[in-house]
Amino acid sequence: MITYAEVEIFLYECHSLKDKRSVLKRIKNRLSKDLNIAISEMDYQDLWQRSKLGIVTVSESSEIGQQIIQQALGILDSFTEIERTITNTEIR
């Protein structure tokens, strides 16, 4: 099963694209290392206080996939310099 989430975030403390890249790099590295998932910036690359991330995992059941995505969202919420605004999850 493929479980996928699109997550829009607002980056409070970023004042340039360089700041944004630094924060997103830390987020991507932590999620990839801790949960072995794929994550990529999907939209708003030219805006320095907004981003849309795609998070995907492949698992043997939809329940496991949902658990992994929920763990990823929990880790994402632990970053104090961002706020998660819109989240859409899909299972295929």
Tab-separated table of C-alpha atoms in Angstrom:
chain	number	residue	atom	x	y	z
A	1	MET	CA	0.000	0.000	0.000
A	2	ILE	CA	1.148	3.510	-0.762
A	3	THR	CA	0.240	6.172	1.793
A	4	TYR	CA	0.729	9.759	0.774
A	5	ALA	CA	0.315	13.115	2.517
A	6	GLU	CA	0.466	16.660	1.161
A	7	VAL	CA	1.320	19.104	3.922
A	8	GLU	CA	1.342	22.887	3.685
A	9	ILE	CA	3.484	24.658	6.252
A	10	PHE	CA	4.153	28.232	7.281
A	11	LEU	CA	7.739	29.059	8.295
A	12	TYR	CA	7.695	31.825	10.902
A	13	GLU	CA	11.363	32.558	11.432
A	14	CYS	CA	12.499	32.507	7.797
A	15	HIS	CA	13.432	35.825	6.255
A	16	SER	CA	15.023	34.536	3.061
A	17	LEU	CA	15.004	31.522	0.776
A	18	LYS	CA	18.328	30.508	2.326
A	19	ASP	CA	16.698	30.346	5.783
A	20	LYS	CA	13.810	28.342	4.334
A	21	ARG	CA	16.142	25.814	2.664
A	22	SER	CA	18.005	25.354	5.940
A	23	VAL	CA	14.827	24.589	7.910
A	24	LEU	CA	13.434	22.287	5.209
A	25	LYS	CA	16.729	20.408	4.992
A	26	ARG	CA	16.627	19.696	8.756
A	27	ILE	CA	13.003	18.532	8.481
A	28	LYS	CA	13.689	16.290	5.487
A	29	ASN	CA	16.795	14.754	7.061
A	30	ARG	CA	15.039	13.982	10.337
A	31	LEU	CA	11.963	12.442	8.699
A	32	SER	CA	14.028	10.390	6.263
A	33	LYS	CA	16.383	9.164	8.985
A	34	ASP	CA	13.783	8.416	11.674
A	35	LEU	CA	11.028	6.883	9.536
A	36	ASN	CA	12.683	5.893	6.235
A	37	ILE	CA	10.120	7.796	4.152
A	38	ALA	CA	10.391	9.936	1.048
A	39	ILE	CA	9.774	13.683	1.372
A	40	SER	CA	9.997	16.487	-1.152
A	41	GLU	CA	9.036	20.146	-1.500
A	42	MET	CA	6.207	20.260	-4.030
A	43	ASP	CA	5.136	23.883	-4.283
A	44	TYR	CA	5.885	27.473	-3.227
A	45	GLN	CA	9.618	27.140	-3.904
A	46	ASP	CA	9.866	30.878	-4.562
A	47	LEU	CA	8.121	31.948	-1.323
A	48	TRP	CA	10.298	32.142	1.784
A	49	GLN	CA	7.603	31.685	4.450
A	50	ARG	CA	5.463	28.982	2.863
A	51	SER	CA	6.023	25.460	1.580
A	52	LYS	CA	4.115	22.388	0.477
A	53	LEU	CA	5.688	19.033	1.259
A	54	GLY	CA	4.878	15.622	-0.163
A	55	ILE	CA	5.447	12.681	2.195
A	56	VAL	CA	5.103	9.098	0.981
A	57	THR	CA	5.630	5.629	2.409
A	58	VAL	CA	5.150	2.136	1.050
A	59	SER	CA	3.997	-0.571	3.450
A	60	GLU	CA	2.307	-3.955	3.456
A	61	SER	CA	-0.968	-2.635	4.932
A	62	SER	CA	-2.883	0.631	4.994
A	63	GLU	CA	-2.863	0.663	8.819
A	64	ILE	CA	0.924	0.583	8.985
A	65	GLY	CA	1.135	3.276	6.306
A	66	GLN	CA	-1.266	5.507	8.238
A	67	GLN	CA	0.727	4.990	11.447
A	68	ILE	CA	3.955	5.997	9.713
A	69	ILE	CA	2.359	9.109	8.203
A	70	GLN	CA	0.917	10.056	11.612
A	71	GLN	CA	4.379	9.658	13.163
A	72	ALA	CA	5.799	11.867	10.396
A	73	LEU	CA	3.170	14.530	11.088
A	74	GLY	CA	3.988	14.334	14.799
A	75	ILE	CA	7.665	14.910	14.084
A	76	LEU	CA	6.765	17.748	11.727
A	77	ASP	CA	4.652	19.346	14.467
A	78	SER	CA	7.597	19.156	16.874
A	79	PHE	CA	9.496	21.796	14.890
A	80	THR	CA	8.666	25.058	16.667
A	81	GLU	CA	9.704	27.300	13.766
A	82	ILE	CA	6.905	26.007	11.508
A	83	GLU	CA	3.141	25.614	11.611
A	84	ARG	CA	1.333	22.892	9.689
A	85	THR	CA	-1.737	24.432	8.041
A	86	ILE	CA	-3.385	22.108	5.487
A	87	THR	CA	-2.886	18.334	5.428
A	88	ASN	CA	-4.370	15.912	2.904
A	89	THR	CA	-3.769	12.161	3.220
A	90	GLU	CA	-4.446	9.508	0.610
A	91	ILE	CA	-4.064	5.714	0.508
A	92	ARG	CA	-3.641	3.801	-2.745
